[in-house]
Coordinates of C-alpha atoms in Angstrom, one line a residue:
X174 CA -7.5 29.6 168.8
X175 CA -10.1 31.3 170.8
X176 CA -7.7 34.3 171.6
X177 CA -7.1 34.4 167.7
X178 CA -10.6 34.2 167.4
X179 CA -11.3 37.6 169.2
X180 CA -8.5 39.5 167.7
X181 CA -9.7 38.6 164.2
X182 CA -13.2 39.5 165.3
X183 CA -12.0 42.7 166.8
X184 CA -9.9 43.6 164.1
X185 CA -13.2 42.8 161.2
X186 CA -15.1 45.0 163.5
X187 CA -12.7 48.1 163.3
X188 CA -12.2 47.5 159.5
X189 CA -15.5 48.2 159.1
X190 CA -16.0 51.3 161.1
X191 CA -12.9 52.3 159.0
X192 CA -14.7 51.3 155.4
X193 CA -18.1 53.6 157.2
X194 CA -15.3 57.1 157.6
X195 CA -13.5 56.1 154.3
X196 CA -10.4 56.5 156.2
X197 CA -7.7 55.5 154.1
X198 CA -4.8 55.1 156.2
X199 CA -7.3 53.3 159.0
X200 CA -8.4 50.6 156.0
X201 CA -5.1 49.6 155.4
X202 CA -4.1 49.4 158.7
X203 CA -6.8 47.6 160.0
X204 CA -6.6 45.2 156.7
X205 CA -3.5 44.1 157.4
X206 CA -4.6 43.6 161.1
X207 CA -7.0 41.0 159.8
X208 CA -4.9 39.2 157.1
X209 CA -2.3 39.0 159.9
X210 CA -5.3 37.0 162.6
X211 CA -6.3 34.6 158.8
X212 CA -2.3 34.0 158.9
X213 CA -2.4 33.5 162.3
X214 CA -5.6 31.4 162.9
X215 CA -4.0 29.1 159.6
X216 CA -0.6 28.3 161.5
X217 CA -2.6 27.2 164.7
X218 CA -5.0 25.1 162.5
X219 CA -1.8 23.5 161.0
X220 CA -0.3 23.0 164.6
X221 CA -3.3 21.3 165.4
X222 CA -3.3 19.1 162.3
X223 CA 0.0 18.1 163.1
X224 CA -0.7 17.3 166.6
X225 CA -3.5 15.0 165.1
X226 CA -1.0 13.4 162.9
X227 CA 1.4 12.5 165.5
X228 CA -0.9 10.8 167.7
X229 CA -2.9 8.8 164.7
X230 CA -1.3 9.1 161.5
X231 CA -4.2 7.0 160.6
X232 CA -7.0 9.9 161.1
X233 CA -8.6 12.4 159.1
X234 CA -7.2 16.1 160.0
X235 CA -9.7 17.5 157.1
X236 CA -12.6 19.3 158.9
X237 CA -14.1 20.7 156.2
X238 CA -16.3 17.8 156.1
X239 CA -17.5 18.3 160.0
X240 CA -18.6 21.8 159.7
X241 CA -22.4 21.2 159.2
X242 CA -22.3 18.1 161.7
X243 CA -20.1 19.8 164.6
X244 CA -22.4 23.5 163.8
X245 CA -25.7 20.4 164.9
X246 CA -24.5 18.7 167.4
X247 CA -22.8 22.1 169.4
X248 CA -25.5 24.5 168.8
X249 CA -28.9 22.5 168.7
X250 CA -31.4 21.1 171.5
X251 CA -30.5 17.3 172.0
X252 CA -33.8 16.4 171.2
X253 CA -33.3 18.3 167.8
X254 CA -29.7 16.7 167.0
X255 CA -31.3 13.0 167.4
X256 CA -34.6 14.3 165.0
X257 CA -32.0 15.9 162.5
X258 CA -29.5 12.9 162.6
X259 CA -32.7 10.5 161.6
X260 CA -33.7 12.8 158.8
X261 CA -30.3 12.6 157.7
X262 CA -30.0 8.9 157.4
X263 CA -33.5 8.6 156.6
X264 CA -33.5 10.9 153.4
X265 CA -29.9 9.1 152.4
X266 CA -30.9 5.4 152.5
X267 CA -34.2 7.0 150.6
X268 CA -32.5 8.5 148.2
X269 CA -29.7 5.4 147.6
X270 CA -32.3 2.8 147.7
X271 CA -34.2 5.1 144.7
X272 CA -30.8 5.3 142.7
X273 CA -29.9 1.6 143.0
X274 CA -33.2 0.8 141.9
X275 CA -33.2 3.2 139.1
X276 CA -30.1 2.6 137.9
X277 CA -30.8 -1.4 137.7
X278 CA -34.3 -0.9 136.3
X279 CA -32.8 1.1 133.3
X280 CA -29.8 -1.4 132.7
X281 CA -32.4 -4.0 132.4
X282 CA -35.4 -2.6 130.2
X283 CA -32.7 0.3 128.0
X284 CA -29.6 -2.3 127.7
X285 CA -30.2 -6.1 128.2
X286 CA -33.5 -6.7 127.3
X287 CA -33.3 -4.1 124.8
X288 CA -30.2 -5.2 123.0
X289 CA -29.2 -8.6 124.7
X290 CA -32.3 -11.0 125.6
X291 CA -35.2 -9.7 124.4
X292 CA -37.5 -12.7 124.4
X293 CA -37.2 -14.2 128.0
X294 CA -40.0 -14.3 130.6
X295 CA -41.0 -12.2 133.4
X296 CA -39.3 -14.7 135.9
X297 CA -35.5 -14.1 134.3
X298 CA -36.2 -10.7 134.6
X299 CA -37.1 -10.6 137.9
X300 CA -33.9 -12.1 138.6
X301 CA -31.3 -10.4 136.2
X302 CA -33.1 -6.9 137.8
X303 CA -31.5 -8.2 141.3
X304 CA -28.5 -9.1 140.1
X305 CA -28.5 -5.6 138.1
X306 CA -29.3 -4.1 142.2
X307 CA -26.5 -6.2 143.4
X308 CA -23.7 -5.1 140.6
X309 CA -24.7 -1.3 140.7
X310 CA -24.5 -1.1 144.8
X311 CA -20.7 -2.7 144.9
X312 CA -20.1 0.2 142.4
X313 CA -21.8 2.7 144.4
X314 CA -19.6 0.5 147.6
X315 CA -16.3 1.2 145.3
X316 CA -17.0 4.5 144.7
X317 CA -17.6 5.5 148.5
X318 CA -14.6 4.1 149.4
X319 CA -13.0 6.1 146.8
X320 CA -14.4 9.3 147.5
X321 CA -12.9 9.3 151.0
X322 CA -9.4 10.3 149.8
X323 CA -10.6 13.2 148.3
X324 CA -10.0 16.5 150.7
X325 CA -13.7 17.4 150.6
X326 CA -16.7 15.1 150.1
X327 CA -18.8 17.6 149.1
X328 CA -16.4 19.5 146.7
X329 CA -15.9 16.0 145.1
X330 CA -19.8 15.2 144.5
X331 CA -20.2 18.7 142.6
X332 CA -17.2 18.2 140.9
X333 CA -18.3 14.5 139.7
X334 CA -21.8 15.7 139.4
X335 CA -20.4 18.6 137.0
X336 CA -19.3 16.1 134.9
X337 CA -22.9 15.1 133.8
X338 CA -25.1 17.2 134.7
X339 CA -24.8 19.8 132.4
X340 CA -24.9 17.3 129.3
X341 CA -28.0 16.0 130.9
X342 CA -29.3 19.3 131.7
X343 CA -28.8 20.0 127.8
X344 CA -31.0 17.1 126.8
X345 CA -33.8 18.2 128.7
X346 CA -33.5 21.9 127.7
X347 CA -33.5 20.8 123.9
X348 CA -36.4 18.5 124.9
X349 CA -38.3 21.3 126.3
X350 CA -37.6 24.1 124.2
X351 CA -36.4 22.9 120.9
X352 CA -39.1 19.8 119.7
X353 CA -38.2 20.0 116.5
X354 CA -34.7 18.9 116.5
X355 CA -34.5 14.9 116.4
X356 CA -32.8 12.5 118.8
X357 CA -29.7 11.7 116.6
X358 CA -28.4 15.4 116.8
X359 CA -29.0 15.3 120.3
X360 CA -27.1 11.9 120.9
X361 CA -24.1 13.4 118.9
X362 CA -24.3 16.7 120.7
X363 CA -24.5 14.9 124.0
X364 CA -21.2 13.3 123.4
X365 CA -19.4 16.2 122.0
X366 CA -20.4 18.4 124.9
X367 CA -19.4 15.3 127.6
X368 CA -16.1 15.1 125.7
X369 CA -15.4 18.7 126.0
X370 CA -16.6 18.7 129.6
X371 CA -13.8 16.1 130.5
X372 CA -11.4 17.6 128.4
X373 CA -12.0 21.2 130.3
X374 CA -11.4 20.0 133.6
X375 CA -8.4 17.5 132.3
X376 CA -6.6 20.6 131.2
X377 CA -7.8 22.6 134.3
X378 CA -5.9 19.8 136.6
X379 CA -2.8 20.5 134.9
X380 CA -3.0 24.1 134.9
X381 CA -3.4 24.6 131.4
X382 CA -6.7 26.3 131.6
X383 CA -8.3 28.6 135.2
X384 CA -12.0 27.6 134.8
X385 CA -13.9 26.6 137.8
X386 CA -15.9 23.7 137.9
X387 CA -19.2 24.5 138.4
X388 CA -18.9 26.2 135.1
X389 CA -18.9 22.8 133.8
X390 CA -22.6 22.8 134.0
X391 CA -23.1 25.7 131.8
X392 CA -20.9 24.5 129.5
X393 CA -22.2 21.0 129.2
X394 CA -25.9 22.6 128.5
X395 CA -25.0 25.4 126.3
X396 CA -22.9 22.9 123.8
X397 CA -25.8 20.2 123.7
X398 CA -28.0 22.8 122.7
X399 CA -25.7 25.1 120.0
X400 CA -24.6 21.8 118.7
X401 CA -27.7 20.0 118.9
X402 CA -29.2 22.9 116.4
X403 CA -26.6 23.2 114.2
X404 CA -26.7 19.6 113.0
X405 CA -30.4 19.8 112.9
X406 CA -30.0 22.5 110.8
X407 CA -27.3 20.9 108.6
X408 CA -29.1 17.5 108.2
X409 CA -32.4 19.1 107.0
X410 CA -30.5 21.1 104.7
X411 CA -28.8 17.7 103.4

């Protein structure tokens, strides 16, 4: 790998001085050079996968997910990799403890004692707001264990996140910048736009449609706030 390594950096490094001269015949020649060390440097990273395989057909040969951790641990000051490492774990219990909490704070005031028990005491509260904690951390336990048989962690948070957070992001935009438009075109817009979202990405897993993901986003926001003023428009009219 490392003697793959130095050809394709060799080989980058003349392809370059070629693009400088604009030497035609050089650029192509030194482009295949390079696609030739990618095809290379692929096949060994397969071999190696393999080799992983056969001794534990149990582990994980994806090493996307260890870039950022193998990049700290290899190239940093020890004292550095412990300090990271704690921020790490530090600012993810932070942040899970703050979602859990959230989430179970907002299914208790928005949902049960909105629409289910709205006349009980402080005391029942207290304890349907644990049991709320309790319930969303086994989903946040499910989903974590689901997660890991995606390829890439991180490409399956954004791709999750891009469910939502354009709808969301849509919500706040029309909150921000269009005040006169009233909450029930909003909540109809909100589910059109989440709709099409999940709709876009069905039809992009099947091949029907090319769109990236993180295009979600945009499309999530831009729909909630077309659609939002159109039926504003409409209902005032009516």
């Amino acid at each position: 790998h490392q003697e793959i390594y130095q050809i394709k950096e060799l080989a980058s490094a003349d392809l370059i001085q070629s693009l400088k001269t604009g030497d035609e015949q050089r650029i192509a020649s030194d482009k295949l050079r390079v696609q030739d060390a990618l095809a290379a440097d692929l096949a060994k990273r397969s071999e190696a996968k393999q080799l992983i395989m056969q001794a534990d057909d149990k582990n994980d040969d994806e090493d996307a997910d260890y870039v950022f951790i193998h990049f700290v641990t290899r190239n940093l000051p020890i004292g550095l990799v412990g300090l990271l490492l704690a921020v790490i774990f530090s600012a993810a219990m932070s942040s899970t403890a703050s979602e859990i909490n959230a989430l179970a704070t907002t299914t208790l005031v928005d949902i049960y004692k909105r629409n289910i028990r709205s006349s009980e005491d402080d005391a029942h509260y207290l304890k349907m707001s644990k049991a709320f904690t309790i319930m969303w951390g086994v989903i946040a336990l499910i989903f974590a264990s689901t997660a890991s048989l995606f390829e890439n962690l991180i490409e399956a948070v954004n791709i999750i996140g891009s469910l939502f957070y354009g709808t969301i992001l849509g919500i706040f935009m029309v909150a921000f910048f269009m005040k006169r438009v009233r909450p029930i075109p909003v909540l109809i817009a909100a589910i059109i736009a989440e709709v099409v979202v999940i709709t876009t990405i069905t039809l992009s897993e099947l091949g029907i449609l090319n769109i990236a993901y993180l295009w979600l986003n945009f499309i999530g926001c831009a729909l909630v706030m077309l659609i939002a003023q159109i039926l504003h428009t409409l209902l005032d009219q009516e």
